[in-house]
PDB file of C-alpha atoms and ligand atoms in Angstrom:
ATOM      1  CA  MET A   1     132.419 201.408   0.132  1.00 83.00           C
ATOM      2  CA  ARG A   2     133.085 199.133  -2.885  1.00 93.00           C
ATOM      3  CA  HIS A   3     136.548 197.824  -2.038  1.00 97.00           C
ATOM      4  CA  LEU A   4     138.757 197.533   1.048  1.00 98.00           C
ATOM      5  CA  LEU A   5     142.178 198.714  -0.118  1.00 98.00           C
ATOM      6  CA  SER A   6     143.475 200.782   2.810  1.00 98.00           C
ATOM      7  CA  ALA A   7     142.632 201.099   6.498  1.00 98.00           C
ATOM      8  CA  GLY A   8     142.707 204.835   5.801  1.00 97.00           C
ATOM      9  CA  ASP A   9     139.648 204.491   3.521  1.00 95.00           C
ATOM     10  CA  LEU A  10     137.448 203.807   6.555  1.00 98.00           C
ATOM     11  CA  ASP A  11     135.953 206.673   8.532  1.00 98.00           C
ATOM     12  CA  ARG A  12     135.078 206.144  12.184  1.00 98.00           C
ATOM     13  CA  ASP A  13     131.478 205.095  11.497  1.00 98.00           C
ATOM     14  CA  GLU A  14     132.502 202.605   8.790  1.00 97.00           C
ATOM     15  CA  ALA A  15     135.240 201.073  10.949  1.00 98.00           C
ATOM     16  CA  THR A  16     132.847 200.801  13.894  1.00 98.00           C
ATOM     17  CA  LEU A  17     130.254 199.155  11.635  1.00 97.00           C
ATOM     18  CA  VAL A  18     132.806 196.491  10.634  1.00 98.00           C
ATOM     19  CA  LEU A  19     133.684 195.819  14.301  1.00 98.00           C
ATOM     20  CA  ASP A  20     130.017 195.706  15.386  1.00 97.00           C
ATOM     21  CA  THR A  21     129.110 193.404  12.481  1.00 97.00           C
ATOM     22  CA  ALA A  22     132.063 191.156  13.341  1.00 97.00           C
ATOM     23  CA  ALA A  23     130.831 190.942  16.953  1.00 97.00           C
ATOM     24  CA  GLU A  24     127.404 189.868  15.696  1.00 95.00           C
ATOM     25  CA  LEU A  25     128.859 187.313  13.285  1.00 96.00           C
ATOM     26  CA  ALA A  26     131.228 185.917  15.946  1.00 95.00           C
ATOM     27  CA  ARG A  27     128.174 184.258  17.494  1.00 90.00           C
ATOM     28  CA  VAL A  28     128.060 181.912  14.482  1.00 85.00           C
ATOM     29  CA  GLY A  29     131.379 180.429  15.630  1.00 79.00           C
ATOM     30  CA  ASP A  30     129.692 179.260  18.854  1.00 84.00           C
ATOM     31  CA  ARG A  31     126.961 177.322  17.022  1.00 85.00           C
ATOM     32  CA  SER A  32     127.168 173.592  16.279  1.00 87.00           C
ATOM     33  CA  VAL A  33     126.437 174.430  12.596  1.00 85.00           C
ATOM     34  CA  LYS A  34     128.809 177.327  11.853  1.00 84.00           C
ATOM     35  CA  LYS A  35     127.128 178.478   8.646  1.00 92.00           C
ATOM     36  CA  LEU A  36     124.860 181.289   7.422  1.00 95.00           C
ATOM     37  CA  PRO A  37     123.197 181.479   3.974  1.00 95.00           C
ATOM     38  CA  THR A  38     124.107 185.184   3.573  1.00 95.00           C
ATOM     39  CA  LEU A  39     126.488 184.886   0.580  1.00 97.00           C
ATOM     40  CA  ARG A  40     124.956 181.824  -1.074  1.00 96.00           C
ATOM     41  CA  GLY A  41     125.551 181.982  -4.838  1.00 95.00           C
ATOM     42  CA  ARG A  42     128.467 184.461  -4.529  1.00 96.00           C
ATOM     43  CA  THR A  43     132.015 183.525  -5.516  1.00 96.00           C
ATOM     44  CA  VAL A  44     135.103 184.708  -3.625  1.00 97.00           C
ATOM     45  CA  VAL A  45     138.551 184.248  -5.186  1.00 95.00           C
ATOM     46  CA  ASN A  46     141.584 184.143  -2.892  1.00 95.00           C
ATOM     47  CA  LEU A  47     144.416 185.390  -5.132  1.00 94.00           C
ATOM     48  CA  PHE A  48     147.676 184.915  -3.224  1.00 94.00           C
ATOM     49  CA  TYR A  49     151.022 185.856  -4.794  1.00 94.00           C
ATOM     50  CA  GLU A  50     152.769 185.739  -1.395  1.00 93.00           C
ATOM     51  CA  ASP A  51     152.764 183.049   1.282  1.00 92.00           C
ATOM     52  CA  SER A  52     150.172 183.200   4.037  1.00 95.00           C
ATOM     53  CA  THR A  53     148.824 180.950   6.761  1.00 95.00           C
ATOM     54  CA  ARG A  54     146.392 183.077   8.805  1.00 97.00           C
ATOM     55  CA  THR A  55     145.012 185.497   6.230  1.00 98.00           C
ATOM     56  CA  ARG A  56     144.345 183.031   3.455  1.00 97.00           C
ATOM     57  CA  THR A  57     142.781 180.347   5.632  1.00 97.00           C
ATOM     58  CA  SER A  58     140.682 182.805   7.642  1.00 97.00           C
ATOM     59  CA  PHE A  59     139.324 184.465   4.485  1.00 98.00           C
ATOM     60  CA  GLU A  60     138.454 180.976   3.249  1.00 98.00           C
ATOM     61  CA  VAL A  61     136.772 179.976   6.518  1.00 97.00           C
ATOM     62  CA  ALA A  62     134.956 183.348   6.640  1.00 97.00           C
ATOM     63  CA  ALA A  63     133.604 183.037   3.084  1.00 97.00           C
ATOM     64  CA  LYS A  64     132.531 179.420   3.657  1.00 97.00           C
ATOM     65  CA  ARG A  65     130.745 180.304   6.920  1.00 96.00           C
ATOM     66  CA  LEU A  66     128.721 182.766   4.845  1.00 97.00           C
ATOM     67  CA  SER A  67     128.031 180.012   2.237  1.00 96.00           C
ATOM     68  CA  ALA A  68     130.010 181.659  -0.581  1.00 97.00           C
ATOM     69  CA  ASP A  69     131.815 179.501  -3.146  1.00 97.00           C
ATOM     70  CA  VAL A  70     135.570 179.879  -2.658  1.00 97.00           C
ATOM     71  CA  VAL A  71     138.321 179.536  -5.262  1.00 93.00           C
ATOM     72  CA  ASN A  72     141.852 179.422  -3.867  1.00 92.00           C
ATOM     73  CA  PHE A  73     144.431 180.606  -6.365  1.00 87.00           C
ATOM     74  CA  SER A  74     148.115 180.686  -5.559  1.00 84.00           C
ATOM     75  CA  ALA A  75     150.710 182.031  -7.972  1.00 84.00           C
ATOM     76  CA  LYS A  76     152.848 178.929  -7.406  1.00 82.00           C
ATOM     77  CA  GLY A  77     151.581 176.212  -9.753  1.00 79.00           C
ATOM     78  CA  SER A  78     149.519 178.624 -11.893  1.00 83.00           C
ATOM     79  CA  SER A  79     150.134 180.219 -15.299  1.00 85.00           C
ATOM     80  CA  VAL A  80     151.840 183.101 -13.453  1.00 85.00           C
ATOM     81  CA  SER A  81     154.964 180.907 -13.619  1.00 81.00           C
ATOM     82  CA  LYS A  82     154.616 181.043 -17.445  1.00 84.00           C
ATOM     83  CA  GLY A  83     154.683 184.838 -17.320  1.00 86.00           C
ATOM     84  CA  GLU A  84     150.962 185.678 -17.164  1.00 90.00           C
ATOM     85  CA  SER A  85     150.423 189.192 -15.816  1.00 93.00           C
ATOM     86  CA  LEU A  86     148.334 190.206 -12.804  1.00 92.00           C
ATOM     87  CA  LYS A  87     145.854 191.911 -15.137  1.00 93.00           C
ATOM     88  CA  ASP A  88     145.368 188.849 -17.354  1.00 93.00           C
ATOM     89  CA  THR A  89     145.119 186.582 -14.316  1.00 91.00           C
ATOM     90  CA  ALA A  90     142.484 188.870 -12.781  1.00 87.00           C
ATOM     91  CA  LEU A  91     140.464 189.114 -15.998  1.00 89.00           C
ATOM     92  CA  THR A  92     140.566 185.324 -16.339  1.00 90.00           C
ATOM     93  CA  LEU A  93     139.189 184.875 -12.821  1.00 86.00           C
ATOM     94  CA  GLN A  94     136.570 187.545 -13.411  1.00 86.00           C
ATOM     95  CA  ALA A  95     135.443 185.740 -16.560  1.00 89.00           C
ATOM     96  CA  MET A  96     134.569 182.818 -14.268  1.00 87.00           C
ATOM     97  CA  GLY A  97     132.287 185.097 -12.249  1.00 89.00           C
ATOM     98  CA  ALA A  98     134.229 186.302  -9.191  1.00 93.00           C
ATOM     99  CA  ASP A  99     132.103 188.627  -7.028  1.00 96.00           C
ATOM    100  CA  GLY A 100     134.997 189.394  -4.703  1.00 97.00           C
ATOM    101  CA  VAL A 101     138.778 189.068  -5.058  1.00 96.00           C
ATOM    102  CA  VAL A 102     140.979 188.822  -1.971  1.00 97.00           C
ATOM    103  CA  ILE A 103     144.529 189.656  -3.048  1.00 97.00           C
ATOM    104  CA  ARG A 104     147.926 189.379  -1.394  1.00 97.00           C
ATOM    105  CA  HIS A 105     150.793 190.609  -3.533  1.00 96.00           C
ATOM    106  CA  GLY A 106     154.445 191.534  -3.023  1.00 94.00           C
ATOM    107  CA  ALA A 107     154.024 194.839  -4.859  1.00 95.00           C
ATOM    108  CA  SER A 108     152.646 197.798  -2.921  1.00 96.00           C
ATOM    109  CA  GLY A 109     149.576 199.113  -4.773  1.00 96.00           C
ATOM    110  CA  ALA A 110     148.701 195.855  -6.590  1.00 96.00           C
ATOM    111  CA  PRO A 111     145.163 195.738  -5.065  1.00 97.00           C
ATOM    112  CA  HIS A 112     144.542 199.329  -6.238  1.00 97.00           C
ATOM    113  CA  ARG A 113     145.459 198.357  -9.820  1.00 95.00           C
ATOM    114  CA  LEU A 114     143.289 195.262  -9.598  1.00 95.00           C
ATOM    115  CA  ALA A 115     140.319 197.410  -8.525  1.00 95.00           C
ATOM    116  CA  GLU A 116     140.626 199.285 -11.845  1.00 94.00           C
ATOM    117  CA  TRP A 117     140.372 196.058 -13.853  1.00 93.00           C
ATOM    118  CA  VAL A 118     137.694 193.905 -12.212  1.00 94.00           C
ATOM    119  CA  ASP A 119     134.008 194.507 -11.558  1.00 93.00           C
ATOM    120  CA  GLY A 120     133.860 192.713  -8.195  1.00 94.00           C
ATOM    121  CA  ALA A 121     134.952 193.953  -4.771  1.00 97.00           C
ATOM    122  CA  VAL A 122     138.710 193.903  -4.124  1.00 97.00           C
ATOM    123  CA  LEU A 123     139.951 193.170  -0.601  1.00 98.00           C
ATOM    124  CA  ASN A 124     143.577 193.916   0.201  1.00 98.00           C
ATOM    125  CA  ALA A 125     145.056 190.957   2.120  1.00 98.00           C
ATOM    126  CA  GLY A 126     148.518 192.578   2.272  1.00 98.00           C
ATOM    127  CA  ASP A 127     150.411 194.452  -0.449  1.00 97.00           C
ATOM    128  CA  GLY A 128     154.190 194.611  -0.159  1.00 95.00           C
ATOM    129  CA  THR A 129     155.263 196.863   2.706  1.00 94.00           C
ATOM    130  CA  HIS A 130     152.190 199.054   2.221  1.00 97.00           C
ATOM    131  CA  GLU A 131     148.982 197.922   3.957  1.00 98.00           C
ATOM    132  CA  HIS A 132     147.085 195.045   5.558  1.00 98.00           C
ATOM    133  CA  PRO A 133     143.704 196.563   6.460  1.00 98.00           C
ATOM    134  CA  THR A 134     141.905 193.428   7.706  1.00 98.00           C
ATOM    135  CA  GLN A 135     144.812 192.788  10.102  1.00 98.00           C
ATOM    136  CA  ALA A 136     144.331 196.285  11.568  1.00 98.00           C
ATOM    137  CA  LEU A 137     140.576 195.656  11.874  1.00 98.00           C
ATOM    138  CA  LEU A 138     141.052 192.347  13.694  1.00 98.00           C
ATOM    139  CA  ASP A 139     143.639 193.983  15.951  1.00 98.00           C
ATOM    140  CA  ALA A 140     141.197 196.791  16.830  1.00 98.00           C
ATOM    141  CA  TYR A 141     138.481 194.193  17.422  1.00 98.00           C
ATOM    142  CA  THR A 142     140.797 192.295  19.782  1.00 98.00           C
ATOM    143  CA  MET A 143     141.688 195.483  21.694  1.00 98.00           C
ATOM    144  CA  ARG A 144     138.001 196.322  22.042  1.00 98.00           C
ATOM    145  CA  GLU A 145     137.233 192.814  23.329  1.00 97.00           C
ATOM    146  CA  ARG A 146     140.095 192.728  25.834  1.00 97.00           C
ATOM    147  CA  ARG A 147     140.105 196.383  26.943  1.00 97.00           C
ATOM    148  CA  GLY A 148     136.463 197.338  26.313  1.00 97.00           C
ATOM    149  CA  ARG A 149     137.300 200.230  23.978  1.00 98.00           C
ATOM    150  CA  VAL A 150     139.835 201.451  21.443  1.00 98.00           C
ATOM    151  CA  GLU A 151     139.456 205.199  21.976  1.00 98.00           C
ATOM    152  CA  GLY A 152     142.096 206.578  24.339  1.00 98.00           C
ATOM    153  CA  LEU A 153     144.213 203.400  24.428  1.00 98.00           C
ATOM    154  CA  ARG A 154     147.990 203.911  24.326  1.00 98.00           C
ATOM    155  CA  VAL A 155     149.330 201.454  21.742  1.00 98.00           C
ATOM    156  CA  ALA A 156     153.049 200.781  21.154  1.00 98.00           C
ATOM    157  CA  VAL A 157     153.879 199.116  17.817  1.00 98.00           C
ATOM    158  CA  VAL A 158     157.392 197.702  18.140  1.00 98.00           C
ATOM    159  CA  GLY A 159     160.006 196.355  15.759  1.00 96.00           C
ATOM    160  CA  ASP A 160     160.515 196.244  12.022  1.00 95.00           C
ATOM    161  CA  VAL A 161     158.217 199.155  11.158  1.00 97.00           C
ATOM    162  CA  LEU A 162     160.105 199.813   7.915  1.00 96.00           C
ATOM    163  CA  HIS A 163     158.912 196.607   6.249  1.00 93.00           C
ATOM    164  CA  SER A 164     155.559 196.321   8.040  1.00 96.00           C
ATOM    165  CA  ARG A 165     152.216 196.736   6.278  1.00 97.00           C
ATOM    166  CA  VAL A 166     150.614 195.830   9.618  1.00 98.00           C
ATOM    167  CA  ALA A 167     152.164 198.892  11.287  1.00 98.00           C
ATOM    168  CA  ARG A 168     150.957 201.343   8.645  1.00 98.00           C
ATOM    169  CA  SER A 169     147.379 199.985   8.607  1.00 98.00           C
ATOM    170  CA  ASN A 170     147.253 199.962  12.408  1.00 98.00           C
ATOM    171  CA  VAL A 171     148.501 203.546  12.689  1.00 98.00           C
ATOM    172  CA  LEU A 172     145.809 204.737  10.255  1.00 98.00           C
ATOM    173  CA  LEU A 173     142.928 202.793  11.803  1.00 98.00           C
ATOM    174  CA  LEU A 174     143.895 203.452  15.431  1.00 98.00           C
ATOM    175  CA  HIS A 175     144.084 207.182  14.665  1.00 98.00           C
ATOM    176  CA  THR A 176     140.582 207.023  13.139  1.00 98.00           C
ATOM    177  CA  LEU A 177     139.293 205.207  16.229  1.00 98.00           C
ATOM    178  CA  GLY A 178     140.902 207.659  18.677  1.00 98.00           C
ATOM    179  CA  ALA A 179     143.802 205.611  20.083  1.00 98.00           C
ATOM    180  CA  GLU A 180     147.319 207.038  20.588  1.00 98.00           C
ATOM    181  CA  THR A 181     149.982 205.052  18.747  1.00 98.00           C
ATOM    182  CA  THR A 182     153.737 205.153  19.349  1.00 98.00           C
ATOM    183  CA  LEU A 183     156.034 203.415  16.874  1.00 98.00           C
ATOM    184  CA  VAL A 184     159.165 201.985  18.497  1.00 98.00           C
ATOM    185  CA  ALA A 185     162.075 200.740  16.359  1.00 97.00           C
ATOM    186  CA  PRO A 186     165.788 201.098  15.790  1.00 96.00           C
ATOM    187  CA  PRO A 187     166.434 204.176  13.619  1.00 95.00           C
ATOM    188  CA  THR A 188     167.384 201.880  10.705  1.00 94.00           C
ATOM    189  CA  LEU A 189     163.962 200.188  10.789  1.00 95.00           C
ATOM    190  CA  MET A 190     161.870 203.376  10.993  1.00 97.00           C
ATOM    191  CA  PRO A 191     160.498 204.695   7.640  1.00 95.00           C
ATOM    192  CA  GLN A 192     161.883 208.085   6.594  1.00 94.00           C
ATOM    193  CA  SER A 193     158.346 209.381   6.030  1.00 95.00           C
ATOM    194  CA  VAL A 194     157.185 208.471   9.552  1.00 96.00           C
ATOM    195  CA  HIS A 195     156.869 212.148  10.562  1.00 95.00           C
ATOM    196  CA  THR A 196     153.869 212.357   8.190  1.00 96.00           C
ATOM    197  CA  TRP A 197     152.074 209.465   9.972  1.00 97.00           C
ATOM    198  CA  PRO A 198     149.511 210.255  12.705  1.00 98.00           C
ATOM    199  CA  CYS A 199     151.554 208.785  15.581  1.00 98.00           C
ATOM    200  CA  ALA A 200     154.470 209.376  17.953  1.00 98.00           C
ATOM    201  CA  VAL A 201     157.933 207.866  17.429  1.00 98.00           C
ATOM    202  CA  SER A 202     160.432 206.465  19.949  1.00 98.00           C
ATOM    203  CA  TYR A 203     163.679 204.542  19.771  1.00 97.00           C
ATOM    204  CA  ASP A 204     163.584 203.495  23.443  1.00 97.00           C
ATOM    205  CA  LEU A 205     161.275 200.564  24.240  1.00 98.00           C
ATOM    206  CA  ASP A 206     162.017 200.541  27.976  1.00 98.00           C
ATOM    207  CA  GLU A 207     160.934 204.163  28.240  1.00 98.00           C
ATOM    208  CA  VAL A 208     157.640 203.574  26.380  1.00 98.00           C
ATOM    209  CA  LEU A 209     156.466 200.333  28.059  1.00 98.00           C
ATOM    210  CA  PRO A 210     155.270 201.771  31.431  1.00 98.00           C
ATOM    211  CA  LYS A 211     152.954 204.176  29.515  1.00 98.00           C
ATOM    212  CA  THR A 212     151.430 201.480  27.276  1.00 98.00           C
ATOM    213  CA  ASP A 213     148.043 199.709  27.340  1.00 98.00           C
ATOM    214  CA  VAL A 214     148.715 197.533  24.280  1.00 98.00           C
ATOM    215  CA  VAL A 215     152.113 196.436  23.008  1.00 98.00           C
ATOM    216  CA  MET A 216     152.075 195.053  19.463  1.00 98.00           C
ATOM    217  CA  MET A 217     155.281 193.252  18.500  1.00 98.00           C
ATOM    218  CA  LEU A 218     156.184 193.041  14.806  1.00 97.00           C
ATOM    219  CA  ARG A 219     158.031 190.264  13.040  1.00 93.00           C
ATOM    220  CA  VAL A 220     161.530 191.062  11.804  1.00 90.00           C
ATOM    221  CA  GLN A 221     160.991 190.529   8.056  1.00 82.00           C
ATOM    222  CA  ALA A 222     164.344 189.048   7.072  1.00 76.00           C
ATOM    223  CA  GLU A 223     162.995 188.117   3.615  1.00 77.00           C
ATOM    224  CA  ARG A 224     162.556 191.827   2.747  1.00 73.00           C
ATOM    225  CA  MET A 225     165.986 192.875   4.078  1.00 71.00           C
ATOM    226  CA  HIS A 226     168.706 193.281   1.480  1.00 73.00           C
ATOM    227  CA  ALA A 227     171.127 195.037   3.826  1.00 70.00           C
ATOM    228  CA  ALA A 228     172.228 194.824   7.478  1.00 75.00           C
ATOM    229  CA  PHE A 229     169.684 196.791   9.527  1.00 80.00           C
ATOM    230  CA  PHE A 230     171.067 195.781  12.962  1.00 82.00           C
ATOM    231  CA  PRO A 231     174.369 194.252  14.138  1.00 74.00           C
ATOM    232  CA  THR A 232     173.079 190.819  15.265  1.00 85.00           C
ATOM    233  CA  ALA A 233     169.799 189.106  16.150  1.00 85.00           C
ATOM    234  CA  ARG A 234     170.991 188.987  19.751  1.00 90.00           C
ATOM    235  CA  GLU A 235     171.612 192.730  19.812  1.00 90.00           C
ATOM    236  CA  TYR A 236     168.183 193.380  18.268  1.00 92.00           C
ATOM    237  CA  SER A 237     166.490 191.236  20.937  1.00 94.00           C
ATOM    238  CA  ARG A 238     168.439 192.959  23.707  1.00 94.00           C
ATOM    239  CA  ARG A 239     167.142 196.394  22.668  1.00 95.00           C
ATOM    240  CA  TYR A 240     163.736 195.642  21.114  1.00 96.00           C
ATOM    241  CA  GLY A 241     162.658 192.126  22.084  1.00 97.00           C
ATOM    242  CA  LEU A 242     159.806 191.581  24.563  1.00 98.00           C
ATOM    243  CA  ASP A 243     160.897 189.168  27.288  1.00 97.00           C
ATOM    244  CA  ARG A 244     159.690 188.477  30.825  1.00 97.00           C
ATOM    245  CA  GLU A 245     161.709 191.346  32.327  1.00 97.00           C
ATOM    246  CA  ARG A 246     160.248 193.864  29.887  1.00 97.00           C
ATOM    247  CA  LEU A 247     156.736 192.440  30.345  1.00 97.00           C
ATOM    248  CA  ALA A 248     157.043 193.388  34.032  1.00 97.00           C
ATOM    249  CA  ARG A 249     157.483 197.067  33.020  1.00 97.00           C
ATOM    250  CA  LEU A 250     153.996 197.155  31.484  1.00 98.00           C
ATOM    251  CA  PRO A 251     150.940 198.202  33.500  1.00 98.00           C
ATOM    252  CA  ASP A 252     149.222 195.117  35.011  1.00 97.00           C
ATOM    253  CA  ASP A 253     146.262 195.256  32.612  1.00 97.00           C
ATOM    254  CA  ALA A 254     148.312 195.810  29.434  1.00 98.00           C
ATOM    255  CA  ILE A 255     148.000 193.206  26.680  1.00 98.00           C
ATOM    256  CA  VAL A 256     150.574 191.789  24.270  1.00 98.00           C
ATOM    257  CA  MET A 257     149.740 191.374  20.575  1.00 98.00           C
ATOM    258  CA  HIS A 258     151.540 189.964  17.541  1.00 98.00           C
ATOM    259  CA  PRO A 259     150.052 189.584  14.047  1.00 97.00           C
ATOM    260  CA  GLY A 260     152.041 186.414  13.339  1.00 95.00           C
ATOM    261  CA  PRO A 261     153.976 184.677  12.062  1.00 95.00           C
ATOM    262  CA  MET A 262     156.303 185.303  14.999  1.00 94.00           C
ATOM    263  CA  VAL A 263     159.961 184.511  15.459  1.00 90.00           C
ATOM    264  CA  ARG A 264     160.059 183.218  19.024  1.00 95.00           C
ATOM    265  CA  GLY A 265     163.225 184.298  20.800  1.00 91.00           C
ATOM    266  CA  MET A 266     163.800 187.225  18.428  1.00 90.00           C
ATOM    267  CA  GLU A 267     161.060 189.870  18.787  1.00 93.00           C
ATOM    268  CA  ILE A 268     159.176 187.996  21.526  1.00 97.00           C
ATOM    269  CA  SER A 269     160.227 185.314  23.999  1.00 97.00           C
ATOM    270  CA  ALA A 270     158.281 182.049  24.089  1.00 97.00           C
ATOM    271  CA  ASP A 271     157.060 182.579  27.667  1.00 97.00           C
ATOM    272  CA  VAL A 272     155.647 186.025  26.820  1.00 98.00           C
ATOM    273  CA  ALA A 273     154.000 184.729  23.616  1.00 98.00           C
ATOM    274  CA  ASP A 274     152.289 181.975  25.625  1.00 97.00           C
ATOM    275  CA  SER A 275     151.411 184.127  28.667  1.00 97.00           C
ATOM    276  CA  PRO A 276     147.821 185.039  29.667  1.00 96.00           C
ATOM    277  CA  ARG A 277     148.606 188.645  28.658  1.00 97.00           C
ATOM    278  CA  SER A 278     149.134 187.511  25.045  1.00 98.00           C
ATOM    279  CA  THR A 279     146.187 187.773  22.622  1.00 98.00           C
ATOM    280  CA  ILE A 280     147.934 186.037  19.711  1.00 98.00           C
ATOM    281  CA  THR A 281     145.531 183.107  19.277  1.00 97.00           C
ATOM    282  CA  GLU A 282     142.507 185.356  19.978  1.00 98.00           C
ATOM    283  CA  GLN A 283     143.663 187.575  17.109  1.00 98.00           C
ATOM    284  CA  VAL A 284     143.477 184.561  14.789  1.00 98.00           C
ATOM    285  CA  THR A 285     139.957 183.641  15.977  1.00 96.00           C
ATOM    286  CA  ASN A 286     138.826 187.268  15.660  1.00 98.00           C
ATOM    287  CA  GLY A 287     140.282 187.400  12.147  1.00 98.00           C
ATOM    288  CA  VAL A 288     137.567 185.016  10.950  1.00 97.00           C
ATOM    289  CA  SER A 289     134.746 187.180  12.388  1.00 97.00           C
ATOM    290  CA  VAL A 290     136.260 190.402  11.031  1.00 98.00           C
ATOM    291  CA  ARG A 291     136.747 188.913   7.549  1.00 98.00           C
ATOM    292  CA  MET A 292     133.175 187.578   7.605  1.00 97.00           C
ATOM    293  CA  ALA A 293     132.036 191.130   8.403  1.00 97.00           C
ATOM    294  CA  VAL A 294     134.061 192.679   5.602  1.00 98.00           C
ATOM    295  CA  LEU A 295     132.879 190.094   3.056  1.00 98.00           C
ATOM    296  CA  TYR A 296     129.285 190.536   4.162  1.00 97.00           C
ATOM    297  CA  LEU A 297     129.438 194.353   4.030  1.00 97.00           C
ATOM    298  CA  LEU A 298     131.077 194.375   0.570  1.00 97.00           C
ATOM    299  CA  LEU A 299     129.226 191.473  -1.073  1.00 96.00           C
ATOM    300  CA  GLY A 300     126.081 190.970   0.970  1.00 87.00           C
ATOM    301  CA  GLY A 301     123.819 193.582  -0.553  1.00 71.00           C
ATOM    302  CA  SER A 302     120.723 194.162   1.587  1.00 68.00           C
ATOM    303  CA  ALA A 303     120.560 190.658   3.090  1.00 68.00           C
ATOM    304  CA  PRO A 304     120.607 190.708   6.924  1.00 70.00           C
ATOM    305  CA  ALA A 305     123.988 189.605   8.334  1.00 70.00           C
ATOM    306  CA  ILE A 306     122.508 187.062  10.675  1.00 68.00           C
ATOM    307  CA  GLY A 307     119.088 185.411  10.950  1.00 60.00           C
ATOM    308  CA  SER A 308     117.353 184.177  14.076  1.00 47.00           C
TER     309      SER A 308
HETATM  310  N1   CP B   1     149.261 188.149  10.008  1.00 62.80           N
HETATM  311  C1   CP B   1     149.350 187.623   8.770  1.00 62.80           C
HETATM  312  O1   CP B   1     149.091 188.311   7.765  1.00 62.80           O
HETATM  313  O2   CP B   1     149.726 186.320   8.743  1.00 62.80           O
HETATM  314  P1   CP B   1     149.904 185.444   7.404  1.00 62.80           P
HETATM  315  O3   CP B   1     151.085 185.980   6.653  1.00 62.80           O
HETATM  316  O4   CP B   1     150.093 184.035   7.896  1.00 62.80           O
HETATM  317  O5   CP B   1     148.640 185.597   6.594  1.00 62.80           O
END
């Protein structure tokens, strides 16, 4: 594998290798000196055209823990504001010797175009409403840590599926790893093409919850909505929000996930987000290990991931 563009590019062995490598690299986070020499001399460029807190900082922490040099580029404040194209920006960064480019872009497919133009590895950190493969990998890692396996888990992905790159990447990866995914959303927030996705579909959250091992709540992406997709925020929460009463419908060992950023009180209540069943902060921690694994596997060559 040269790039990581889609969760669907990974077969079961490749996805398992990423998760196993992440588990090995997670041990570095427990050391007093959280650093390995594995990517010394390599340069990773974080090319972010859209806002990010978790993905950008965790890619930066991951690359630095592997001793790579990191260049953080954000479209705001760059020559993009003078009209420079993605291609010219990418070629400029490549001319400075980027071995890997982590890209987040508002246009679906931008990382695929970038992969045609640059020599280094391209890692998709979220493209439009299309995909977010490292989010799906860190979610699978978190499920495996909390539930001991991914295969056979019943996963409900709930909310604004229409605008969610997290949902699409999770459906693809969870299918590869043998989990059963059900997408739950109002009809207006379900993609028309969903019948071609390898998952079940429901419009009734209360019916799905008792048969669920993992419930993954999605953010309502108001910034991508140019029409009214539901009557009011209150009505949305009443039908599709996860609150304490709905949490009680889940099996006792079910976990609650959210990729962040979350809108407390809209798709998830504050007490559920902060409950022991919630894995939200663990997902962030695991994101560093998973992104270390992906960077190591794409840029590390034959160097061992971790020394003694
Ligand atoms: N989950 C996620 O992609 O968060 P950010 O937008 O903060 O990177």
